[in-house]
Amino acid sequence: MQNKRFQKWHLTLKVLPIVLLVIILKLLAHQFGLEFISLNPLFTGIVTANIFLLGFLIAGVLSDYKESEKLPGDLASSIETIVDECTIIYKNKKAKPAQECLGHTLDMTNSINNWFHKKERTRALMDKLSAFNDFFLAFESLTQANFIARLKQEQSAIRRMLIRIHTIRETSFVSSGYAIAEAIALILAIGLIFVKIDPFYEALFFVGAITFLQIYMILLIKDLDNPFEYYGEGPDEISLKPLQDLKFRIEEKIKSQEPYSSS
């Protein structure tokens, strides 16, 4: 809990050294009389334009982020539907393919968790998803056709969600927009160092505040643009708890069926 409380400040801690560097350079520029840029409406217009651009970028990535929040839960729901159908068939028929399918769903769930952490390739994951077809074929003599159709629908939904997650991870939102936002932020930081603002303590405040805001927003947008990164300790990654909880539920169902398999 305490670790999560500090995670929300991880971007702030990344930005502060940059802000401190700009403030030190501003102090040096003031000390050596290098403030040769006068503050005028054109300068403030550049600041406003960059904030507008950052707003456009964050609006774009937020739509993908909100969609991404639902995907792990939807994945867990579809996999658990397959688990429930396998459990019903096994309890009714004591069929070995149903028990093997349960084991495959556990393996699939573990693979999806590994895939999110870049420990498994997408191609291997898709092959495991297609391997459900062998189990569904074995179920044809064990259950009604509409049950098989439902399983195929869930398999298709899982495939669609995995492809969508892969696309979100591999695609950057308007990379040229990031480039111009970063370039303008750099130009503004340099300009703020050499602009003359009186009194000087106000100059330090505005230089620090504007630099902090723009760098923070750029880093936040990059974090939101790939919500499935899972490399650092940032809080902006989508929670995988639905899949982790599903893994434990499948393990419990498999354990509960061991007495049947031994009889």
GROMACS .gro file of C-alpha atoms in nm:
model
  263
    1MET     CA    1   0.000   0.000   0.000
    2GLN     CA    2   0.278   0.240   0.093
    3ASN     CA    3   0.463   0.151  -0.228
    4LYS     CA    4   0.154   0.237  -0.434
    5ARG     CA    5   0.123   0.566  -0.249
    6PHE     CA    6   0.469   0.667  -0.366
    7GLN     CA    7   0.419   0.537  -0.720
    8LYS     CA    8   0.196   0.832  -0.811
    9TRP     CA    9   0.497   1.060  -0.762
   10HIS     CA   10   0.730   0.866  -0.992
   11LEU     CA   11   0.684   1.112  -1.282
   12THR     CA   12   0.740   1.408  -1.051
   13LEU     CA   13   1.068   1.258  -0.932
   14LYS     CA   14   1.176   1.207  -1.294
   15VAL     CA   15   1.091   1.567  -1.389
   16LEU     CA   16   1.242   1.746  -1.086
   17PRO     CA   17   1.610   1.697  -1.186
   18ILE     CA   18   1.537   1.852  -1.528
   19VAL     CA   19   1.355   2.146  -1.367
   20LEU     CA   20   1.641   2.192  -1.120
   21LEU     CA   21   1.893   2.196  -1.407
   22VAL     CA   22   1.693   2.463  -1.593
   23ILE     CA   23   1.668   2.677  -1.277
   24ILE     CA   24   2.045   2.649  -1.221
   25LEU     CA   25   2.109   2.754  -1.582
   26LYS     CA   26   1.867   3.044  -1.531
   27LEU     CA   27   2.062   3.155  -1.223
   28LEU     CA   28   2.388   3.140  -1.420
   29ALA     CA   29   2.237   3.335  -1.711
   30HIS     CA   30   2.117   3.604  -1.468
   31GLN     CA   31   2.453   3.611  -1.289
   32PHE     CA   32   2.649   3.666  -1.610
   33GLY     CA   33   2.398   3.905  -1.771
   34LEU     CA   34   2.291   3.670  -2.052
   35GLU     CA   35   1.917   3.751  -2.034
   36PHE     CA   36   1.892   3.908  -2.379
   37ILE     CA   37   1.536   3.801  -2.472
   38SER     CA   38   1.255   4.038  -2.379
   39LEU     CA   39   0.923   3.900  -2.262
   40ASN     CA   40   0.655   3.973  -2.524
   41PRO     CA   41   0.318   3.834  -2.639
   42LEU     CA   42   0.486   3.613  -2.904
   43PHE     CA   43   0.672   3.422  -2.633
   44THR     CA   44   0.356   3.362  -2.431
   45GLY     CA   45   0.182   3.258  -2.753
   46ILE     CA   46   0.436   2.979  -2.804
   47VAL     CA   47   0.369   2.856  -2.449
   48THR     CA   48  -0.006   2.856  -2.514
   49ALA     CA   49   0.035   2.676  -2.848
   50ASN     CA   50   0.242   2.398  -2.693
   51ILE     CA   51  -0.008   2.350  -2.409
   52PHE     CA   52  -0.284   2.322  -2.672
   53LEU     CA   53  -0.080   2.059  -2.860
   54LEU     CA   54  -0.019   1.863  -2.540
   55GLY     CA   55  -0.393   1.875  -2.468
   56PHE     CA   56  -0.463   1.733  -2.815
   57LEU     CA   57  -0.214   1.450  -2.759
   58ILE     CA   58  -0.345   1.357  -2.415
   59ALA     CA   59  -0.705   1.352  -2.545
   60GLY     CA   60  -0.595   1.107  -2.814
   61VAL     CA   61  -0.413   0.865  -2.587
   62LEU     CA   62  -0.685   0.874  -2.319
   63SER     CA   63  -0.939   0.710  -2.552
   64ASP     CA   64  -0.706   0.411  -2.602
   65TYR     CA   65  -0.623   0.407  -2.231
   66LYS     CA   66  -0.990   0.390  -2.128
   67GLU     CA   67  -1.047   0.105  -2.373
   68SER     CA   68  -0.734  -0.073  -2.248
   69GLU     CA   69  -0.862  -0.068  -1.888
   70LYS     CA   70  -1.140  -0.311  -1.987
   71LEU     CA   71  -0.931  -0.562  -2.181
   72PRO     CA   72  -0.769  -0.770  -1.900
   73GLY     CA   73  -1.108  -0.810  -1.731
   74ASP     CA   74  -1.276  -0.904  -2.060
   75LEU     CA   75  -0.999  -1.154  -2.133
   76ALA     CA   76  -1.042  -1.313  -1.790
   77SER     CA   77  -1.420  -1.330  -1.842
   78SER     CA   78  -1.390  -1.508  -2.179
   79ILE     CA   79  -1.131  -1.756  -2.049
   80GLU     CA   80  -1.342  -1.830  -1.741
   81THR     CA   81  -1.642  -1.900  -1.963
   82ILE     CA   82  -1.438  -2.172  -2.134
   83VAL     CA   83  -1.332  -2.299  -1.790
   84ASP     CA   84  -1.696  -2.321  -1.678
   85GLU     CA   85  -1.798  -2.515  -1.989
   86CYS     CA   86  -1.509  -2.759  -1.942
   87THR     CA   87  -1.603  -2.803  -1.577
   88ILE     CA   88  -1.966  -2.878  -1.667
   89ILE     CA   89  -1.863  -3.137  -1.927
   90TYR     CA   90  -1.619  -3.302  -1.687
   91LYS     CA   91  -1.868  -3.321  -1.402
   92ASN     CA   92  -2.133  -3.464  -1.635
   93LYS     CA   93  -1.925  -3.704  -1.846
   94LYS     CA   94  -1.599  -3.747  -1.650
   95ALA     CA   95  -1.434  -3.696  -1.989
   96LYS     CA   96  -1.056  -3.674  -2.007
   97PRO     CA   97  -1.059  -3.408  -2.286
   98ALA     CA   98  -1.252  -3.173  -2.054
   99GLN     CA   99  -0.991  -3.212  -1.780
  100GLU     CA  100  -0.709  -3.161  -2.032
  101CYS     CA  101  -0.884  -2.849  -2.161
  102LEU     CA  102  -0.888  -2.711  -1.806
  103GLY     CA  103  -0.513  -2.763  -1.787
  104HIS     CA  104  -0.475  -2.587  -2.121
  105THR     CA  105  -0.674  -2.286  -1.999
  106LEU     CA  106  -0.437  -2.259  -1.701
  107ASP     CA  107  -0.139  -2.276  -1.936
  108MET     CA  108  -0.303  -2.016  -2.160
  109THR     CA  109  -0.365  -1.782  -1.865
  110ASN     CA  110  -0.002  -1.812  -1.752
  111SER     CA  111   0.114  -1.746  -2.108
  112ILE     CA  112  -0.101  -1.433  -2.134
  113ASN     CA  113   0.049  -1.299  -1.811
  114ASN     CA  114   0.398  -1.373  -1.945
  115TRP     CA  115   0.308  -1.214  -2.279
  116PHE     CA  116   0.206  -0.891  -2.107
  117HIS     CA  117   0.553  -0.882  -1.948
  118LYS     CA  118   0.723  -0.953  -2.284
  119LYS     CA  119   0.828  -1.303  -2.176
  120GLU     CA  120   0.634  -1.480  -2.451
  121ARG     CA  121   0.591  -1.407  -2.821
  122THR     CA  122   0.257  -1.319  -2.976
  123ARG     CA  123   0.287  -1.599  -3.232
  124ALA     CA  124   0.331  -1.864  -2.961
  125LEU     CA  125   0.032  -1.725  -2.773
  126MET     CA  126  -0.188  -1.740  -3.084
  127ASP     CA  127  -0.080  -2.102  -3.143
  128LYS     CA  128  -0.192  -2.192  -2.791
  129LEU     CA  129  -0.524  -2.020  -2.852
  130SER     CA  130  -0.573  -2.217  -3.176
  131ALA     CA  131  -0.493  -2.538  -2.985
  132PHE     CA  132  -0.836  -2.508  -2.819
  133ASN     CA  133  -0.981  -2.633  -3.151
  134ASP     CA  134  -0.863  -2.988  -3.073
  135PHE     CA  135  -1.049  -2.985  -2.743
  136PHE     CA  136  -1.364  -2.838  -2.899
  137LEU     CA  137  -1.355  -3.114  -3.161
  138ALA     CA  138  -1.338  -3.376  -2.886
  139PHE     CA  139  -1.636  -3.210  -2.713
  140GLU     CA  140  -1.869  -3.265  -3.012
  141SER     CA  141  -1.964  -3.612  -2.892
  142LEU     CA  142  -1.993  -3.497  -2.531
  143THR     CA  143  -2.220  -3.192  -2.544
  144GLN     CA  144  -2.470  -3.001  -2.757
  145ALA     CA  145  -2.371  -2.802  -3.064
  146ASN     CA  146  -2.474  -2.468  -2.909
  147PHE     CA  147  -2.219  -2.522  -2.629
  148ILE     CA  148  -1.945  -2.571  -2.889
  149ALA     CA  149  -2.062  -2.257  -3.071
  150ARG     CA  150  -2.040  -2.060  -2.747
  151LEU     CA  151  -1.686  -2.184  -2.686
  152LYS     CA  152  -1.585  -2.081  -3.039
  153GLN     CA  153  -1.734  -1.736  -2.979
  154GLU     CA  154  -1.526  -1.693  -2.664
  155GLN     CA  155  -1.215  -1.814  -2.847
  156SER     CA  156  -1.280  -1.557  -3.120
  157ALA     CA  157  -1.331  -1.282  -2.859
  158ILE     CA  158  -1.000  -1.372  -2.689
  159ARG     CA  159  -0.819  -1.360  -3.024
  160ARG     CA  160  -0.973  -1.021  -3.105
  161MET     CA  161  -0.870  -0.875  -2.767
  162LEU     CA  162  -0.514  -1.009  -2.792
  163ILE     CA  163  -0.473  -0.856  -3.137
  164ARG     CA  164  -0.611  -0.526  -3.008
  165ILE     CA  165  -0.369  -0.524  -2.713
  166HIS     CA  166  -0.081  -0.607  -2.946
  167THR     CA  167  -0.179  -0.317  -3.173
  168ILE     CA  168  -0.198  -0.073  -2.880
  169ARG     CA  169   0.146  -0.183  -2.757
  170GLU     CA  170   0.314  -0.158  -3.096
  171THR     CA  171   0.151   0.164  -3.223
  172SER     CA  172   0.246   0.511  -3.103
  173PHE     CA  173  -0.017   0.785  -3.123
  174VAL     CA  174   0.093   1.058  -3.368
  175SER     CA  175   0.470   1.023  -3.326
  176SER     CA  176   0.522   1.343  -3.526
  177GLY     CA  177   0.304   1.521  -3.267
  178TYR     CA  178   0.537   1.398  -2.992
  179ALA     CA  179   0.837   1.524  -3.188
  180ILE     CA  180   0.702   1.879  -3.229
  181ALA     CA  181   0.585   1.891  -2.864
  182GLU     CA  182   0.930   1.785  -2.743
  183ALA     CA  183   1.101   2.032  -2.978
  184ILE     CA  184   0.885   2.322  -2.861
  185ALA     CA  185   0.936   2.225  -2.495
  186LEU     CA  186   1.313   2.229  -2.551
  187ILE     CA  187   1.298   2.566  -2.731
  188LEU     CA  188   1.084   2.712  -2.451
  189ALA     CA  189   1.321   2.581  -2.182
  190ILE     CA  190   1.614   2.747  -2.359
  191GLY     CA  191   1.412   3.064  -2.413
  192LEU     CA  192   1.309   3.078  -2.047
  193ILE     CA  193   1.673   3.061  -1.945
  194PHE     CA  194   1.760   3.372  -2.149
  195VAL     CA  195   1.435   3.572  -2.116
  196LYS     CA  196   1.442   3.875  -1.888
  197ILE     CA  197   1.166   3.884  -1.628
  198ASP     CA  198   1.156   4.129  -1.340
  199PRO     CA  199   1.161   4.084  -1.047
  200PHE     CA  200   1.402   3.790  -1.067
  201TYR     CA  201   1.230   3.572  -0.804
  202GLU     CA  202   0.921   3.575  -1.028
  203ALA     CA  203   1.140   3.467  -1.318
  204LEU     CA  204   1.262   3.165  -1.120
  205PHE     CA  205   0.905   3.070  -1.031
  206PHE     CA  206   0.771   3.091  -1.387
  207VAL     CA  207   1.073   2.917  -1.537
  208GLY     CA  208   1.036   2.628  -1.291
  209ALA     CA  209   0.657   2.605  -1.321
  210ILE     CA  210   0.639   2.615  -1.703
  211THR     CA  211   0.928   2.371  -1.745
  212PHE     CA  212   0.777   2.131  -1.490
  213LEU     CA  213   0.432   2.142  -1.650
  214GLN     CA  214   0.550   2.077  -2.003
  215ILE     CA  215   0.802   1.802  -1.926
  216TYR     CA  216   0.555   1.632  -1.692
  217MET     CA  217   0.280   1.634  -1.955
  218ILE     CA  218   0.509   1.489  -2.223
  219LEU     CA  219   0.620   1.204  -1.994
  220LEU     CA  220   0.259   1.141  -1.883
  221ILE     CA  221   0.141   1.116  -2.245
  222LYS     CA  222   0.418   0.867  -2.323
  223ASP     CA  223   0.318   0.659  -2.020
  224LEU     CA  224  -0.048   0.657  -2.121
  225ASP     CA  225   0.036   0.580  -2.483
  226ASN     CA  226   0.156   0.231  -2.385
  227PRO     CA  227  -0.052   0.120  -2.083
  228PHE     CA  228   0.073  -0.240  -2.121
  229GLU     CA  229   0.445  -0.174  -2.075
  230TYR     CA  230   0.504  -0.327  -1.726
  231TYR     CA  231   0.878  -0.252  -1.716
  232GLY     CA  232   0.891   0.007  -1.438
  233GLU     CA  233   0.696   0.071  -1.122
  234GLY     CA  234   0.473   0.339  -1.264
  235PRO     CA  235   0.107   0.348  -1.167
  236ASP     CA  236  -0.020   0.418  -1.519
  237GLU     CA  237  -0.001   0.058  -1.639
  238ILE     CA  238  -0.330  -0.133  -1.661
  239SER     CA  239  -0.386  -0.374  -1.371
  240LEU     CA  240  -0.357  -0.744  -1.457
  241LYS     CA  241  -0.528  -0.852  -1.133
  242PRO     CA  242  -0.832  -1.006  -1.313
  243LEU     CA  243  -0.598  -1.247  -1.494
  244GLN     CA  244  -0.393  -1.318  -1.183
  245ASP     CA  245  -0.709  -1.394  -0.983
  246LEU     CA  246  -0.835  -1.614  -1.267
  247LYS     CA  247  -0.517  -1.822  -1.252
  248PHE     CA  248  -0.583  -1.906  -0.885
  249ARG     CA  249  -0.948  -1.991  -0.955
  250ILE     CA  250  -0.852  -2.230  -1.235
  251GLU     CA  251  -0.592  -2.397  -1.012
  252GLU     CA  252  -0.858  -2.448  -0.743
  253LYS     CA  253  -1.098  -2.605  -0.995
  254ILE     CA  254  -0.829  -2.840  -1.124
  255LYS     CA  255  -0.740  -2.946  -0.766
  256SER     CA  256  -1.105  -3.007  -0.684
  257GLN     CA  257  -1.131  -3.251  -0.976
  258GLU     CA  258  -0.827  -3.461  -0.891
  259PRO     CA  259  -1.033  -3.717  -0.693
  260TYR     CA  260  -1.245  -3.783  -1.002
  261SER     CA  261  -0.940  -3.842  -1.224
  262SER     CA  262  -0.796  -4.097  -0.982
  263SER     CA  263  -1.112  -4.307  -0.957
   0.00000   0.00000   0.00000
